[in-house]
mmCIF file of C-alpha atoms and ligand atoms in Angstrom:
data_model
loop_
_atom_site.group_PDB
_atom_site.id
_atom_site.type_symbol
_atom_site.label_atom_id
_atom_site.label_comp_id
_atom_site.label_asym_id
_atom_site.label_seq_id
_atom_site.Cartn_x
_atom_site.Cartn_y
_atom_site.Cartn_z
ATOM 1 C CA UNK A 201 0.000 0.000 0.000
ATOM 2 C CA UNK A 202 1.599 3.086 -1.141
ATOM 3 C CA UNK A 203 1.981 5.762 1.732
ATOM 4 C CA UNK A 204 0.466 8.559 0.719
ATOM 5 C CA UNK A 205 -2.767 6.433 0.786
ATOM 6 C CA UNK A 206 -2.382 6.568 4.860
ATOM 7 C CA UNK A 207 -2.780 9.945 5.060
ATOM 8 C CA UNK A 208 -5.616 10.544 7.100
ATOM 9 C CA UNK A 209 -7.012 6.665 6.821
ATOM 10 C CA UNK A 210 -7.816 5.046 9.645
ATOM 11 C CA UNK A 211 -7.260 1.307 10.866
ATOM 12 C CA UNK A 212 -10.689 -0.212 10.903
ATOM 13 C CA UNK A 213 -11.522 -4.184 12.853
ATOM 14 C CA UNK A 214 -14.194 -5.852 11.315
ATOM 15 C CA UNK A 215 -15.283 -9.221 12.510
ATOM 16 C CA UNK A 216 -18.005 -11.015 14.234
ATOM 17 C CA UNK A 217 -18.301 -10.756 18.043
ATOM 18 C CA UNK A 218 -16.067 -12.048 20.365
ATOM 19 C CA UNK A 219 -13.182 -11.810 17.524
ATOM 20 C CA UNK A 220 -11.367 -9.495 19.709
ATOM 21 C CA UNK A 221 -11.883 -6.117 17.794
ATOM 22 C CA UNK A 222 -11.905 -3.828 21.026
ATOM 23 C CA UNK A 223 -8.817 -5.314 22.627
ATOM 24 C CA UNK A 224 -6.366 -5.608 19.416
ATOM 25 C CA UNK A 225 -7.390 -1.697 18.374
ATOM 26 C CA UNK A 226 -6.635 -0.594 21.465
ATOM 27 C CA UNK A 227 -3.292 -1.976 21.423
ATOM 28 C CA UNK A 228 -2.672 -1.337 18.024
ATOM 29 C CA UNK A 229 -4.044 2.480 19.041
ATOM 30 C CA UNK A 230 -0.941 2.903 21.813
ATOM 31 C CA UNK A 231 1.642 1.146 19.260
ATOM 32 C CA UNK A 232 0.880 3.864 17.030
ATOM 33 C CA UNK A 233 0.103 6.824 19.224
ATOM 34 C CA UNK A 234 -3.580 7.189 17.392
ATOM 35 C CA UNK A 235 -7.415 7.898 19.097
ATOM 36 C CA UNK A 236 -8.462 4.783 19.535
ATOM 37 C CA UNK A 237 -12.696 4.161 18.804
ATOM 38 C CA UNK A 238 -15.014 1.470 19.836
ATOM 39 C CA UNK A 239 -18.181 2.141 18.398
ATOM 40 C CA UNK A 240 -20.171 0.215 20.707
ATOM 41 C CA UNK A 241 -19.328 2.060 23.423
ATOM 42 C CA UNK A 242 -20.205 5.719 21.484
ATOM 43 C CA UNK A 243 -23.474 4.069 20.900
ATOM 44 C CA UNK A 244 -24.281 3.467 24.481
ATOM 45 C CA UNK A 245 -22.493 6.998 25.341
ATOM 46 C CA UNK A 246 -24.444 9.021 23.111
ATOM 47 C CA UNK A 247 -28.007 6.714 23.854
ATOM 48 C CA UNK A 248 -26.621 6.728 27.961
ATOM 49 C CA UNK A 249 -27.854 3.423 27.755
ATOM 50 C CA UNK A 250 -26.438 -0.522 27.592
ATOM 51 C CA UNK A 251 -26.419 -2.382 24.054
ATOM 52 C CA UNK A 252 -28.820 -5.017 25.351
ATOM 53 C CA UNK A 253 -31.041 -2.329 27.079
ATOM 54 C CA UNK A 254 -31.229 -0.644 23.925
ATOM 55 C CA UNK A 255 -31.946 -3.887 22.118
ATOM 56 C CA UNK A 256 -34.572 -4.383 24.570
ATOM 57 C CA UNK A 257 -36.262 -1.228 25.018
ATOM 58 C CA UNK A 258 -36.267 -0.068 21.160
ATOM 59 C CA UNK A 259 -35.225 -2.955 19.194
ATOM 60 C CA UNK A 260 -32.830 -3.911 16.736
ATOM 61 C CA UNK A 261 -34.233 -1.785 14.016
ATOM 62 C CA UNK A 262 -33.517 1.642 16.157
ATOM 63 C CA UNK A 263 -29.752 0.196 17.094
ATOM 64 C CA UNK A 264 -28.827 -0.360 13.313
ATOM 65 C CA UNK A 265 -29.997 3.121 12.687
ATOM 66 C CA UNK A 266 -28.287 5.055 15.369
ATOM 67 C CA UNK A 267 -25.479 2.510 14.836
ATOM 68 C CA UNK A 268 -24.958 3.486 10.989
ATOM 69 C CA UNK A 269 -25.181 7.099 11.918
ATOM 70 C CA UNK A 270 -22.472 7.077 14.656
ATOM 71 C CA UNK A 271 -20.394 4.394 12.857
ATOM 72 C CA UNK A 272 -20.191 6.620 9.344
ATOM 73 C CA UNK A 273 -20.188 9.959 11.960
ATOM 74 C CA UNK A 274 -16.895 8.206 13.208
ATOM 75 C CA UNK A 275 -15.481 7.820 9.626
ATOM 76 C CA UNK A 276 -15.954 10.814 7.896
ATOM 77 C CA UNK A 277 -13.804 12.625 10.883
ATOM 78 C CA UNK A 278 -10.874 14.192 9.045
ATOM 79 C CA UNK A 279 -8.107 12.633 11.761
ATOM 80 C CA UNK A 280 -6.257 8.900 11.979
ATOM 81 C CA UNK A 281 -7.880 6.598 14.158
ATOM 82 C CA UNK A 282 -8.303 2.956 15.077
ATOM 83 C CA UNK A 283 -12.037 2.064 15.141
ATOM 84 C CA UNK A 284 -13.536 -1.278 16.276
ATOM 85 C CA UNK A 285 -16.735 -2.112 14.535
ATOM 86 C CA UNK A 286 -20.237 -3.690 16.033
ATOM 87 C CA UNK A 287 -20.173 -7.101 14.738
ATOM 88 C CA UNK A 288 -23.516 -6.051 12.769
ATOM 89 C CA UNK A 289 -21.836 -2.998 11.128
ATOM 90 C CA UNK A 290 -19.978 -3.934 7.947
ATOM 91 C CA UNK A 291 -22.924 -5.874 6.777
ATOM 92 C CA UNK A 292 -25.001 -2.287 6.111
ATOM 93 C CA UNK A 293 -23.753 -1.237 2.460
ATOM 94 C CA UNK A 294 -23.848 2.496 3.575
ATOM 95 C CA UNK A 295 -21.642 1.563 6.539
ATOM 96 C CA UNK A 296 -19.738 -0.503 4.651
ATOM 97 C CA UNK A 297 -18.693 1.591 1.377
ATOM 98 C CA UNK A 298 -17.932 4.652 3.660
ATOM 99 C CA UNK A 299 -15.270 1.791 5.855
ATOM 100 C CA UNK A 300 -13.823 0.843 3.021
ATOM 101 C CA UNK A 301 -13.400 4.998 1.405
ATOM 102 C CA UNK A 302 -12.025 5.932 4.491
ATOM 103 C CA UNK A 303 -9.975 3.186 6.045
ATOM 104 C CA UNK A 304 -7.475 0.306 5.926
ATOM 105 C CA UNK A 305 -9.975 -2.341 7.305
ATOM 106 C CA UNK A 306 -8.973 -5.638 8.916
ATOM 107 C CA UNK A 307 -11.163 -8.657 9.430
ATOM 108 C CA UNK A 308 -10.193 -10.735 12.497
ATOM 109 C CA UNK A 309 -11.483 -14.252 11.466
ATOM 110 C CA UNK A 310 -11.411 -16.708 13.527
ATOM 111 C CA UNK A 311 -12.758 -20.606 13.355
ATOM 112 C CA UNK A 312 -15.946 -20.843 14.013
ATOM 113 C CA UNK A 313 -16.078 -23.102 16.896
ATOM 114 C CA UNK A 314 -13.906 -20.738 18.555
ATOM 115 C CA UNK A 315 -16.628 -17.801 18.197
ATOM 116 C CA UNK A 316 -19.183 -19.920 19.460
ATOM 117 C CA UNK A 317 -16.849 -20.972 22.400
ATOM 118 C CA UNK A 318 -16.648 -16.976 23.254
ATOM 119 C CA UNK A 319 -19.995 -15.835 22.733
ATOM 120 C CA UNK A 320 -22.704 -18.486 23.411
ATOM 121 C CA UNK A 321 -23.170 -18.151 27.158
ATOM 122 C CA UNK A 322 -22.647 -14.096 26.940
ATOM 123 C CA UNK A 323 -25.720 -12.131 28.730
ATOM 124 C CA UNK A 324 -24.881 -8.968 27.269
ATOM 125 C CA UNK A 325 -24.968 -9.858 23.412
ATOM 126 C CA UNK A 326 -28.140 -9.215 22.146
ATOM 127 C CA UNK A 327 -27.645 -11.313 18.946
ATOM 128 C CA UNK A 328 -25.955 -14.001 20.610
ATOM 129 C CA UNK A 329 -28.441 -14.311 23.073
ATOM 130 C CA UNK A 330 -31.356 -15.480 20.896
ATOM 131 C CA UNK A 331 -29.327 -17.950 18.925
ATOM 132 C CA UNK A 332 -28.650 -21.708 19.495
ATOM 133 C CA UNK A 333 -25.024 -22.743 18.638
ATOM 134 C CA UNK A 334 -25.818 -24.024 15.042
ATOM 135 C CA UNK A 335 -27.325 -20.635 14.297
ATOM 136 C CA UNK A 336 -24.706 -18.602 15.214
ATOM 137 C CA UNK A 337 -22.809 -20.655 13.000
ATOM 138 C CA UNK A 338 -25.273 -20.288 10.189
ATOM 139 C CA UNK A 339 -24.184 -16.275 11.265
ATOM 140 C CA UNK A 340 -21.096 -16.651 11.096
ATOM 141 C CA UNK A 341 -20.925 -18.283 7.586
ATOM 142 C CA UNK A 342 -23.345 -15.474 6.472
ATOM 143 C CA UNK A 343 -21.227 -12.827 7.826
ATOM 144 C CA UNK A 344 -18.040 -14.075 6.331
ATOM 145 C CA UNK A 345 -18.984 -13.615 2.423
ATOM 146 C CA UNK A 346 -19.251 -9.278 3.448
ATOM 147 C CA UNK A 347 -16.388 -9.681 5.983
ATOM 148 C CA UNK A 348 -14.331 -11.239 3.571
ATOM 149 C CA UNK A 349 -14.500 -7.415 1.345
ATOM 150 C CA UNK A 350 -12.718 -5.833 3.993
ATOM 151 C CA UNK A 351 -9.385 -4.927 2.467
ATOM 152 C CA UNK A 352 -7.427 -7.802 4.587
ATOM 153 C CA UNK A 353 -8.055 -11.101 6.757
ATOM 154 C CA UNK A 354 -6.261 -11.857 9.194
ATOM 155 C CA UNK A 355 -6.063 -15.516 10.214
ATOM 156 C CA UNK A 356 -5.708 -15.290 13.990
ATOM 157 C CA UNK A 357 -5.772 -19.027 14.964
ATOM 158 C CA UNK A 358 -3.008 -19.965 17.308
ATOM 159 C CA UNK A 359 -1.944 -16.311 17.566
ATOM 160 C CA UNK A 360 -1.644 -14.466 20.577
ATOM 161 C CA UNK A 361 -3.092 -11.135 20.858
ATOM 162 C CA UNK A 362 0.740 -9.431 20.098
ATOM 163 C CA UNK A 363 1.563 -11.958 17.118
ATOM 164 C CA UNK A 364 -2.441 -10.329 15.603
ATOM 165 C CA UNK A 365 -1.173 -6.819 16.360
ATOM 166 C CA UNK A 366 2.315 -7.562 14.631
ATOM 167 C CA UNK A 367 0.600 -8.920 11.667
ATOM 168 C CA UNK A 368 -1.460 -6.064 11.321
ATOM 169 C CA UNK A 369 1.212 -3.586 11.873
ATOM 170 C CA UNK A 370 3.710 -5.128 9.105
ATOM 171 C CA UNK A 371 0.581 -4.751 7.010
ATOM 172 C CA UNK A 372 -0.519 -0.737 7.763
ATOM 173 C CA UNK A 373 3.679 0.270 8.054
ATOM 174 C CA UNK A 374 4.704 -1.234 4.661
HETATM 175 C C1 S3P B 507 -23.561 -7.055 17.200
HETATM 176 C C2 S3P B 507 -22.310 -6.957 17.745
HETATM 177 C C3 S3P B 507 -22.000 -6.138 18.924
HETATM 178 C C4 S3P B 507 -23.008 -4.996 19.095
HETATM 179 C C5 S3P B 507 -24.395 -5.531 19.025
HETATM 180 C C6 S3P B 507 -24.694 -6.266 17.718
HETATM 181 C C7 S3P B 507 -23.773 -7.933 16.028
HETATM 182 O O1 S3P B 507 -20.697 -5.611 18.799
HETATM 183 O O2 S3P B 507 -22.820 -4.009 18.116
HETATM 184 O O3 S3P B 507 -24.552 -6.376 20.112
HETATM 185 O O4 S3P B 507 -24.789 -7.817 15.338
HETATM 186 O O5 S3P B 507 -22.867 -8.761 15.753
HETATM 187 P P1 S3P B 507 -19.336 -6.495 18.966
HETATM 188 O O6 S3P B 507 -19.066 -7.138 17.661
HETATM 189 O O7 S3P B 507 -18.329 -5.439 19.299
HETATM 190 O O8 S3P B 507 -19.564 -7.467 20.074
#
């Protein structure tokens, strides 16, 4: 990627939940002295509310909304960050197209089983929650053909959390 293409581009996770998105930006956000922004957690600022109260209290429809709308907000900011996605996010073409204008995006992929391992028995994922284990993988395969348009995939299988970062960083510094 030639450098000049950085300029002003952000680092953007993609990948379902439980892939890890919030802790690898935020290292990757000290490695390279940037803002680092989870969007889930300027959803629940901004609605001063939980994800799975706002799931519950005004459904999934009103999330994707105010989701798209802070997620593209987040995007279009004229400064370098590293921005972890909702799990939900990248599948929303608006979202999606304005990622992949004005970012280097990363999808952490993962095997499947080891998703399910992470995220069955969560309380506070409203998506998770309502699924039984063969349809989150049914997700999961659905997911991957929009996930897989991010600009890389990162197999993170057997890696530790520093060995992701590393990969990603050889990636966005060469
Ligand atoms: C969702 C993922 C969550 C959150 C919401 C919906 C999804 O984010 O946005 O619960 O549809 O996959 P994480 O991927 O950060 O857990």
């Amino acid at each position: 990627m030639h450098k000049q293409q950085k300029i002003n581009k952000k680092i953007a996770l993609i990948g379902m939940m439980g892939s890890g998105k919030s802790t690898i930006g935020y290292i990757l956000s000290k490695k390279l002295n940037l803002r680092f922004v989870d969007i889930d957690k300027k959803i629940e600022n901004s609605e001063n509310n939980s994800i799975l109260e706002i799931f519950e209290t005004k459904g999934e429809e009103y999330f994707r909304k105010i989701e798209e709308k802070i997620t593209i907000r987040e995007f279009n900011k004229n400064e370098e960050a590293v921005i972890s996605i909702g799990g939900g996010s990248f599948l929303n073409k608006k979202t999606r197209n304005t990622i992949l204008k004005k970012s280097i995006s990363f999808w952490l992929n993962w095997k499947s089983e080891t998703i399910i391992e992470r995220i069955k028995n969560s309380k506070k994922r409203p998506i998770a929650n309502k699924l039984d284990v063969y349809e989150i993988k049914e997700l999961i395969n659905f997911r991957a053909k929009t996930y897989v348009k991010s600009n890389f995939k990162i197999n993170c299988e057997n890696l530790s959390k520093n060995q992701i970062v590393k990969k990603i960083l050889n990636i966005y510094e060469n």
